[in-house]
Coordinates of C-alpha atoms in Angstrom, one line a residue:
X1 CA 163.5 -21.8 2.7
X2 CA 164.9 -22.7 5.8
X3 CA 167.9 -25.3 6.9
X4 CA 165.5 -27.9 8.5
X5 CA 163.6 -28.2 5.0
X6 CA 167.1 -28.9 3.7
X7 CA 168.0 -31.3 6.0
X8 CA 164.7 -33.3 5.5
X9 CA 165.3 -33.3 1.5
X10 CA 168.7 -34.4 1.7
X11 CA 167.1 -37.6 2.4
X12 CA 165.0 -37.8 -0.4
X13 CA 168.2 -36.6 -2.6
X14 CA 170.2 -39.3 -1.8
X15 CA 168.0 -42.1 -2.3
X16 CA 167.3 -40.6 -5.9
X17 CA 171.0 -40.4 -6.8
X18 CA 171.2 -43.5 -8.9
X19 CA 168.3 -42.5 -11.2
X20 CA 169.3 -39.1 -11.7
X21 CA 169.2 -38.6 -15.4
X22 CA 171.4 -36.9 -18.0
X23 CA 170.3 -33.2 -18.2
X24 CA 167.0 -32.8 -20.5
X25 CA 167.7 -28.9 -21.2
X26 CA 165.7 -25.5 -21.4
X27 CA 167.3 -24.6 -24.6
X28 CA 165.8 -21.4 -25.8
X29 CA 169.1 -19.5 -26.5
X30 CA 169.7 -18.1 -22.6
X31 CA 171.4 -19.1 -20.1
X32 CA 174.0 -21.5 -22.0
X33 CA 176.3 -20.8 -19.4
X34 CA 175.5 -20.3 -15.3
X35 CA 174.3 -16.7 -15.2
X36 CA 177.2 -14.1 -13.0
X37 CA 175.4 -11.4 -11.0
X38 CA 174.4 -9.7 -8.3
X39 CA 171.0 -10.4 -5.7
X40 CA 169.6 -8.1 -3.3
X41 CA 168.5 -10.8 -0.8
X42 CA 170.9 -12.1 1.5
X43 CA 172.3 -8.7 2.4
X44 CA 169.6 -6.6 2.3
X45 CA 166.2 -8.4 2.2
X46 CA 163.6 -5.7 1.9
X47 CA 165.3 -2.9 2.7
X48 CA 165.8 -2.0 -1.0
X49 CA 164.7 0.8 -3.2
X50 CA 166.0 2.0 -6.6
X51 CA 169.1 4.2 -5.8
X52 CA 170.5 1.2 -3.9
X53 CA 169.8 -1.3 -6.8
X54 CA 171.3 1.6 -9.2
X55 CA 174.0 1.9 -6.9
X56 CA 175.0 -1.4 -7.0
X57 CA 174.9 -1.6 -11.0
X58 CA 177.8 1.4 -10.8
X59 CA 179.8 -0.4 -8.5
X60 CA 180.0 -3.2 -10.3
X61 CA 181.0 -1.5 -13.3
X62 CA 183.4 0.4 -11.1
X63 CA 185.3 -2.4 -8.7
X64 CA 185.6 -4.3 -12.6
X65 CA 183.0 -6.8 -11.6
X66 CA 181.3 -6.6 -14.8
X67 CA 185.1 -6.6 -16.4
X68 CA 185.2 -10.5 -15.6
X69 CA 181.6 -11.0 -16.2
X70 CA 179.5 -10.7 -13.7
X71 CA 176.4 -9.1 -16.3
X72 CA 173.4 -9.7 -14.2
X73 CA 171.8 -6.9 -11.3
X74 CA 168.4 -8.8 -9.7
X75 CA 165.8 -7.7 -7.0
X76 CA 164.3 -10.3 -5.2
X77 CA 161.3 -9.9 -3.3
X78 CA 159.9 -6.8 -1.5
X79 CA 159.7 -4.7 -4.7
X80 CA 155.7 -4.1 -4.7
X81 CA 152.8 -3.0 -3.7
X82 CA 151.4 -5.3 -1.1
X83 CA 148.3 -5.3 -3.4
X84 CA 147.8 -5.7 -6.9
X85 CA 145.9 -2.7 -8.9
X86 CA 142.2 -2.9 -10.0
X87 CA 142.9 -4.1 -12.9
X88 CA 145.2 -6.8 -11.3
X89 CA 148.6 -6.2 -12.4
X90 CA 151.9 -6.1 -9.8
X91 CA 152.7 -2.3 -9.3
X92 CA 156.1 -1.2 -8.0
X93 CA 156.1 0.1 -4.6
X94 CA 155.3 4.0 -5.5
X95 CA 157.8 5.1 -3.0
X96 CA 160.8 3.0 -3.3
X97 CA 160.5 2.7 -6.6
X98 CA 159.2 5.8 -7.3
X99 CA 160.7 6.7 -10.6
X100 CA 159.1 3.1 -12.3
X101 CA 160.7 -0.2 -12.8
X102 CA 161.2 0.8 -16.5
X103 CA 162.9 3.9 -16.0
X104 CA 165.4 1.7 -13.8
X105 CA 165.6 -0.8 -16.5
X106 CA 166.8 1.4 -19.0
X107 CA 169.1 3.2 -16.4
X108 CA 170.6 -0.4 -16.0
X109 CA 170.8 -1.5 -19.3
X110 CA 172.9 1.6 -20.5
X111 CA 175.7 0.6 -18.0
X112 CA 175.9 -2.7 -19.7
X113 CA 173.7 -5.0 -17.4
X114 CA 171.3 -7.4 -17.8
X115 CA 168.3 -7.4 -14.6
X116 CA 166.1 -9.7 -13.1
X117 CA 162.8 -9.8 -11.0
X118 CA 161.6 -12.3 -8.6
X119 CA 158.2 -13.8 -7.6
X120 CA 156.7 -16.8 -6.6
X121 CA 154.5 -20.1 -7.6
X122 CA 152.3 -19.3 -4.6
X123 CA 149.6 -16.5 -3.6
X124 CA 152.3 -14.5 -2.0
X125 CA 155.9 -13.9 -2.2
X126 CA 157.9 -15.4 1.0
X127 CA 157.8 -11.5 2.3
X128 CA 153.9 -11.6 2.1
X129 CA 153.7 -9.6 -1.6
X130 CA 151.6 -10.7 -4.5
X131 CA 152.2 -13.9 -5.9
X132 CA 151.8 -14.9 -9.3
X133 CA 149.3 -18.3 -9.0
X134 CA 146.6 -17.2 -11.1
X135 CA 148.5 -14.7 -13.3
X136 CA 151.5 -16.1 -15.0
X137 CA 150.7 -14.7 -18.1
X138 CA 149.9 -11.0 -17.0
X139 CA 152.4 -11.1 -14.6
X140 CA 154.9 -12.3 -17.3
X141 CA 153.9 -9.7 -19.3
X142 CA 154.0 -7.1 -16.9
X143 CA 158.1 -8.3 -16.1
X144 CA 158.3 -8.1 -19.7
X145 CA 157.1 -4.9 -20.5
X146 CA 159.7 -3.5 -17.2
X147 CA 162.6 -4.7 -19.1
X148 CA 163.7 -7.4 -16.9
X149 CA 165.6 -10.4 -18.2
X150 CA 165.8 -12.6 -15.7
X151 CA 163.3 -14.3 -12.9
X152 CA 163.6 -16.1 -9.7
X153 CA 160.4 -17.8 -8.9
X154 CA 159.9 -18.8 -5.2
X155 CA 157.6 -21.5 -3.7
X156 CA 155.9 -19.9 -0.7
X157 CA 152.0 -19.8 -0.2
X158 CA 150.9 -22.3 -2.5
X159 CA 147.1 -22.9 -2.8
X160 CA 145.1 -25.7 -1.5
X161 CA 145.5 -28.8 -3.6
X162 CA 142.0 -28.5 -3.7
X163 CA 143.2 -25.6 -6.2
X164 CA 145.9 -26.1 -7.8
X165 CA 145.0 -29.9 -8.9
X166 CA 148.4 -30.6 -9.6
X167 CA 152.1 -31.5 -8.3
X168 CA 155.2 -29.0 -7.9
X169 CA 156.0 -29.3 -11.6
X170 CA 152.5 -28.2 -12.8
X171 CA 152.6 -25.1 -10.9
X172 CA 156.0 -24.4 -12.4
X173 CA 154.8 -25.5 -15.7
X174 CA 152.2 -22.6 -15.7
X175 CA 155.3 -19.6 -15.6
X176 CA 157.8 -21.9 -17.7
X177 CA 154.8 -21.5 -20.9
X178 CA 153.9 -17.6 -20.0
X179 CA 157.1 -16.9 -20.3
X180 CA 157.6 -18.5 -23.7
X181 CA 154.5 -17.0 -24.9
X182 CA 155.6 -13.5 -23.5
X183 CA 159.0 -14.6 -25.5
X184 CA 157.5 -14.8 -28.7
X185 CA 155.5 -11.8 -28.2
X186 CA 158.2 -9.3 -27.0
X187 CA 161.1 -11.0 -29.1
X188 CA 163.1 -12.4 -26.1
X189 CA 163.4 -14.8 -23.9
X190 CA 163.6 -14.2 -20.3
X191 CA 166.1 -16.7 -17.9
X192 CA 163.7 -19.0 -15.8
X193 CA 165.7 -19.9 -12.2
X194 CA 163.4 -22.1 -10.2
X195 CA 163.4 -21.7 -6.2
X196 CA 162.4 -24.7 -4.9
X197 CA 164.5 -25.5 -2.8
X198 CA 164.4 -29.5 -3.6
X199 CA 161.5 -30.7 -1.8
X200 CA 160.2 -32.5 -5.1
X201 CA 164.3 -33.4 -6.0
X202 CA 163.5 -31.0 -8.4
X203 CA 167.0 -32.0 -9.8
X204 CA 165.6 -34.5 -11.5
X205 CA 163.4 -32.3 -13.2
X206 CA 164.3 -28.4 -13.2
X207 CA 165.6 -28.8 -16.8
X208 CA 162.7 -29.1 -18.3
X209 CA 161.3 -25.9 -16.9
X210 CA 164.0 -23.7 -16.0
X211 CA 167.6 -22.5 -16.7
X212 CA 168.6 -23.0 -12.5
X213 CA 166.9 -24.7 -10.0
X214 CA 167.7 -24.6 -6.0
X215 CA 168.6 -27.7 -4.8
X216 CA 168.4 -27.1 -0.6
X217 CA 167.3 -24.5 1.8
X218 CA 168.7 -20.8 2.0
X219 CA 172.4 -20.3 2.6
X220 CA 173.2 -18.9 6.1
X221 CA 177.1 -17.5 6.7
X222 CA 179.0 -20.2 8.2
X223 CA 180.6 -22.8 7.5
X224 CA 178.1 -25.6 9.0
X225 CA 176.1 -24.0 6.3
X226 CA 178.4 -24.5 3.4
X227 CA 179.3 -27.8 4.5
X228 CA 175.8 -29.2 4.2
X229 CA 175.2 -28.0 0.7
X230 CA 178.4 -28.8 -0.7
X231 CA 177.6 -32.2 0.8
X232 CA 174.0 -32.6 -0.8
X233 CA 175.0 -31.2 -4.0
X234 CA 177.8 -33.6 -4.3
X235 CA 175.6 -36.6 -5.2
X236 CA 174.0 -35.0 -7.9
X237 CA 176.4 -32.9 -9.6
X238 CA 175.6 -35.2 -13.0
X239 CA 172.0 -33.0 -13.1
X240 CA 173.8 -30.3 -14.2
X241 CA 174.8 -29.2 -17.8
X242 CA 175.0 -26.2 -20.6
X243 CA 170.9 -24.5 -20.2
X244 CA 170.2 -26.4 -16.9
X245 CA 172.0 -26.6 -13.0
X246 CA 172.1 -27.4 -9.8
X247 CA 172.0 -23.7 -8.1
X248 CA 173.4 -23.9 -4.8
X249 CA 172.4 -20.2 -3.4
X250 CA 173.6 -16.9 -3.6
X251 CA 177.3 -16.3 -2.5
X252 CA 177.6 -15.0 0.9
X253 CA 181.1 -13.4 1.2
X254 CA 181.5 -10.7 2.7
X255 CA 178.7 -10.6 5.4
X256 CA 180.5 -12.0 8.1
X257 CA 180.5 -15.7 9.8
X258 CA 183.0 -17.2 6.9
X259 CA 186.8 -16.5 7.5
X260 CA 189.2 -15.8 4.4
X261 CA 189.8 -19.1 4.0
X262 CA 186.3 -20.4 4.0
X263 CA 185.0 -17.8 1.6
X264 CA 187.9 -19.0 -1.0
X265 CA 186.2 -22.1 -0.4
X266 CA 182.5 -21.2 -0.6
X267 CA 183.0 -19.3 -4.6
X268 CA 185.7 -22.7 -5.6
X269 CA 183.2 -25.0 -4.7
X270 CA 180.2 -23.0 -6.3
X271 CA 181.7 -22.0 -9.5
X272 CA 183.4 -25.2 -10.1
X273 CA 180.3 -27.4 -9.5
X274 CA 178.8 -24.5 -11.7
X275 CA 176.4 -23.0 -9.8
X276 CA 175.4 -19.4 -11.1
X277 CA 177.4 -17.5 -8.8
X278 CA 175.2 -14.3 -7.8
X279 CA 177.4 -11.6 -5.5
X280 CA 174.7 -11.4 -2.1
X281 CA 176.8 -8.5 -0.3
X282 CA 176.8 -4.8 0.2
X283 CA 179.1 -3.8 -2.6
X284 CA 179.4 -0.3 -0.9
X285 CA 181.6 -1.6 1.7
X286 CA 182.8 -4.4 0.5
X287 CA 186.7 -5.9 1.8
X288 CA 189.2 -6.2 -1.0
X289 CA 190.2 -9.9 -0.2
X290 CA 186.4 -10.9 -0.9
X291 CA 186.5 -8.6 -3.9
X292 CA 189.6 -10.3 -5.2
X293 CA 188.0 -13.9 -4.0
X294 CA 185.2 -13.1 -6.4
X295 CA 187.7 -11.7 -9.3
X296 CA 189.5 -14.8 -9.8
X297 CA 189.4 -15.2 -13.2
X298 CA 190.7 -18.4 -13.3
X299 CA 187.8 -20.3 -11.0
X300 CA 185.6 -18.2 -13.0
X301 CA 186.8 -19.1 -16.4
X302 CA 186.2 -22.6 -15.2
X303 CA 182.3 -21.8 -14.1
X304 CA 182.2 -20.3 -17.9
X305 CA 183.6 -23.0 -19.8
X306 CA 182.0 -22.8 -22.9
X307 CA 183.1 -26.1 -24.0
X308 CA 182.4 -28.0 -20.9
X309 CA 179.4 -28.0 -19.1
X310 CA 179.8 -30.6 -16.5
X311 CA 180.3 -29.8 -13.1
X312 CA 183.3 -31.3 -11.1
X313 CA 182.5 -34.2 -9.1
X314 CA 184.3 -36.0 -5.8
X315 CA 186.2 -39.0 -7.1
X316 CA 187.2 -39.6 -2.8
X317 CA 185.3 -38.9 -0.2
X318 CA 188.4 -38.6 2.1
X319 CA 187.9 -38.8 5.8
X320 CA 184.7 -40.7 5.4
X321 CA 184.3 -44.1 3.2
X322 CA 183.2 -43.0 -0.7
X323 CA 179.5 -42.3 -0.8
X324 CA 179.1 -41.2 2.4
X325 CA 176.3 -38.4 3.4
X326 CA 178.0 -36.2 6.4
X327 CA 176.6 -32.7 6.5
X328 CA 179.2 -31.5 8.1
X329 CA 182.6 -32.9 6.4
X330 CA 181.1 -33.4 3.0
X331 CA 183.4 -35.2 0.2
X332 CA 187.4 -33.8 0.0
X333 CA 188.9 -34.7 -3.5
X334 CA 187.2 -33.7 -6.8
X335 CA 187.6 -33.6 -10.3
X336 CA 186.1 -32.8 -13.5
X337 CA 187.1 -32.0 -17.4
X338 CA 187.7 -28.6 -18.8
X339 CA 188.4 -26.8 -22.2
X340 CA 192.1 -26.5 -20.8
X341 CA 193.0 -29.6 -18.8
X342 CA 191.7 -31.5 -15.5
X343 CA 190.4 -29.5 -12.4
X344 CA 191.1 -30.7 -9.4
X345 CA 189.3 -29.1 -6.1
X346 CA 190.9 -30.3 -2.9
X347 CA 187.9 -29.2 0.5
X348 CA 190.4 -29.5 3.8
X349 CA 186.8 -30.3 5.9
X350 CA 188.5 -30.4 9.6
X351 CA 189.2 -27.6 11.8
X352 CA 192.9 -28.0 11.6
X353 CA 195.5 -27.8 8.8
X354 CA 195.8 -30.8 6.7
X355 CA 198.5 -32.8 4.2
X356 CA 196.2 -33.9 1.2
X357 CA 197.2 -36.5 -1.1
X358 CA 195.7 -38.3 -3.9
X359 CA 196.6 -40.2 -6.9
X360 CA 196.1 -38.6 -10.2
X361 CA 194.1 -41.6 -11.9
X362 CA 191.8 -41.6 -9.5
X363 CA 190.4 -39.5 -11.6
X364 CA 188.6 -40.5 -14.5
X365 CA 190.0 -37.3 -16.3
X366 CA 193.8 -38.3 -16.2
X367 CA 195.4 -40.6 -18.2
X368 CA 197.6 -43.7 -16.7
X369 CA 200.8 -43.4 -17.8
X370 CA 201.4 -39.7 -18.5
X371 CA 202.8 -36.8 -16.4
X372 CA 201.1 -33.2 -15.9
X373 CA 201.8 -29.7 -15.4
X374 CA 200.3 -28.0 -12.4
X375 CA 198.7 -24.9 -12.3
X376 CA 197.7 -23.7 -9.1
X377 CA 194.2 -21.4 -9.3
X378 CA 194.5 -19.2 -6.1
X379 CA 198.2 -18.5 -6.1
X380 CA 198.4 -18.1 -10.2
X381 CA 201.3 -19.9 -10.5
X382 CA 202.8 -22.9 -12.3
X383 CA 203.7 -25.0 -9.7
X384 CA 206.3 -27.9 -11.7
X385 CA 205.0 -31.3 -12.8
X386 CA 202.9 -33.9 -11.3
X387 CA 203.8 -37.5 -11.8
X388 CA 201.4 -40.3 -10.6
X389 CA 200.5 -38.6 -7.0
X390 CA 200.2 -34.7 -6.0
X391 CA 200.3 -33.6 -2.5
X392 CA 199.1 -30.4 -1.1
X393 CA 200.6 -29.6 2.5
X394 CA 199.0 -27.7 4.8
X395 CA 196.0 -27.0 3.8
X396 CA 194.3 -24.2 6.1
X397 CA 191.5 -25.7 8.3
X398 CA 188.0 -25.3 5.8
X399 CA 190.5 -24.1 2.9
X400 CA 191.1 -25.4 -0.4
X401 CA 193.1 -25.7 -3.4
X402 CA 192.0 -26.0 -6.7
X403 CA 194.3 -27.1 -9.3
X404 CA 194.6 -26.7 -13.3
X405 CA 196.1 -30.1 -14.6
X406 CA 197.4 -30.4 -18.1
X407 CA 198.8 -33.2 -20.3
X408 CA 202.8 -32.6 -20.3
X409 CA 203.4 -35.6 -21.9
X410 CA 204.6 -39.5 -21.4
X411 CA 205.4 -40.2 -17.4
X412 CA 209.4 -40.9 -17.4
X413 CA 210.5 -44.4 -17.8
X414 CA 212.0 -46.9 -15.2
X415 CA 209.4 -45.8 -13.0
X416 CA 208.6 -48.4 -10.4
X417 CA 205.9 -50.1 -10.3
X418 CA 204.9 -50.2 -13.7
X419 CA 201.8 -48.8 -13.2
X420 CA 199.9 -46.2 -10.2
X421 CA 197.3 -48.5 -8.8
X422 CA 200.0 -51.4 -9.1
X423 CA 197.6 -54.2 -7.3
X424 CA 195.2 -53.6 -10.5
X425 CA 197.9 -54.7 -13.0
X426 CA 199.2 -57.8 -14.3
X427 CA 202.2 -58.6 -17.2
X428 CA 200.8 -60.0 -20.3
X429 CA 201.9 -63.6 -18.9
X430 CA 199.6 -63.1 -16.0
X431 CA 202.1 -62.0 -13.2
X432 CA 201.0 -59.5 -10.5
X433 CA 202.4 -57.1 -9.4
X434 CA 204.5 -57.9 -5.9
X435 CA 203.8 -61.6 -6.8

């Protein structure tokens, strides 16, 4: 849970790169796509109770959020009773949630939501509230019989090995099989996400189990913050896949520490890398720039490609030689396939504008030889034709620009050199380039 855990499993992350395998997914008819919603934590923590959680539902019916397809309303921990009943089931706390988790389920549902519920692997939550070690099944049962559709399951206040008997996976394991039992039981299955922050490169793994797993520590407001997990993420974005993703945290625009630019940053890089993209501010309040940041239905088409699962990945590091781990100017120029075209994500990573050039087969998605139409994502225009380079000037210090690249045909002719990367070429007769 915290940023020094992060920084201790980047390690660990980065030496498991070249053996991280193609995604073995959860595929139980959920989750296809990374889930859109909205999670009580990082604003609110445990100050929550049922009108603020219905509250939130209205207004993201109301500002169009669920319009563009954010579906998904979650609690997260603090919910409970601090002790379980007699007959050992989790009870909602009688006074915050006085009127029942049910009655609130059905109240959510008939706006047009989905919800979710959180607990934990361990004894206790993170907060110190019942756990479910010992009681996946009733406890799955229990989420069940609320109505919720969705859990987050945590990895605080595990028991003594002496216990358990088992690894990081096996404790996981036990929820992953309630829940599918629960599924057949109640007719539906119910969205695994695994919080484990990847201590146990759970990347490698999470697919098996779960429909999301957390690949670092919690996200803090700043940019330091984003910069390290954009960074670790980017040498496993191939873990990620339709049923089964990286999750890189809850979005946290709108709760100060990020500027304008940076927050257009924080969603691009999420939803293009495909994160599920879960809204972590008080929608009560919130500024129309991040609510228009977190309407762009254009990044967001992207995030829901049905077609295309994959997330983007950094074909140049930029400032730093390819390959290179920097926490805090992670990798610059990225690309990956879509229904529609290339997308290209450009991270300016200094503290000061920057000109940003790259060569358009340096991607593995563009083909040599043709010319492309440019689409640019955060200004929604068409922005001419790209031909062998693309240069974006000025880009505002932590900004970025994401860019829509479509095929527009054969490149002109009489273009010199005869090919892009010209010192990779050579005439049938064997003759280089500038020989």
């Amino acid at each position: 849970m915290t940023f020094v855990a992060s920084v201790l499993a980047a390690a660990a992350g980065l030496l498991a790169f070249n053996s991280v395998p193609p995604v073995i997914a959860l595929n139980n008819g959920v989750a296809r796509l990374p889930i859109l919603g909205y999670n009580t934590w990082n604003r609110f923590f445990c100050d929550i109770d049922e009108d603020l959680i219905l509250t939130t539902a209205q207004l993201m019916k109301s500002l169009g959020l669920q319009d563009v397809g954010y579906n998904y309303v979650n609690i997260d921990d603090c919910y409970s009773e601090r002790n379980r009943t007699e007959n050992g089931d989790i009870i909602e706390d009688q006074v915050r949630f006085g009127g029942g988790m049910v009655k609130l389920n059905e109240q959510i549902h008939a706006l047009g939501f989905k919800t979710g519920i959180y607990s934990d692997a361990g004894w206790f939550t993170c907060a110190g509230y019942p756990g479910s070690y010992g009681n996946e099944l009733r406890d799955a049962q229990t989420f069940a019989n609320w109505g919720f559709d969705y859990l987050k399951y945590d990895n605080c206040n595990i028991p003594f090995d002496s216990i358990t008997r088992t690894g990081i996976i096996g404790r996981y394991e036990r929820m992953r099989d309630a829940l599918a039992e629960v599924g057949k039981s109640v007719g539906r299955e119910i969205v695994f996400s695994l919080c484990e922050w990847g201590w146990s490169q759970v990347w490698l793994w999470g697919a098996e189990l779960g429909h999301s797993w957390r690949t670092t520590g919690d996200i803090a407001a700043n940019w330091n913050s984003l910069a390290f997990i954009i960074n670790f993420n980017s040498f496993i974005t191939q873990a990620t896949d339709f049923y089964g993703r990286n999750d890189l945290d809850m979005l946290q625009l709108g709760n100060g520490g990020l500027t304008y630019e940076e927050a257009k940053s924080h969603f691009t890089a999420w939803a293009l890398m495909k994160s599920p993209l879960l809204i972590g501010t008080d929608l009560r309040s919130i500024d129309p720039e991040i609510l228009d940041i977190l309407k762009n239905t254009e990044i967001l088409a992207i995030n829901q490609d049905p077609v295309i699962g994959k997330s983007v990945s950094p074909f140049r590091w930029g400032i730093n030689p390819d390959w290179t781990s920097n926490s805090t100017h992670p990798a610059q120029y990225w690309s990956g396939p879509t229904q529609d075209g290339t997308v290209f994500m450009l991270l300016n990573t200094l503290n000061e504008p920057s000109t940003m050039t790259f060569n358009l087969t340096e991607s593995p998605w563009i083909r040599a030889g043709r010319q492309y139409s440019v689409r640019d994502l955060w200004s929604h225009t068409d922005n001419g034709t790209a031909v062998r380079n693309f240069t974006a000037h000025d880009v505002p210090p932590h900004g970025v620009v994401a860019l829509l690249l479509k095929d527009a045909g054969d490149e002109p002719d009489g273009i010199f050199p005869p090919c892009s990367v010209w010192f990779q070429c050579a005439d049938k007769n064997g003759t280089r380039i500038g020989d």
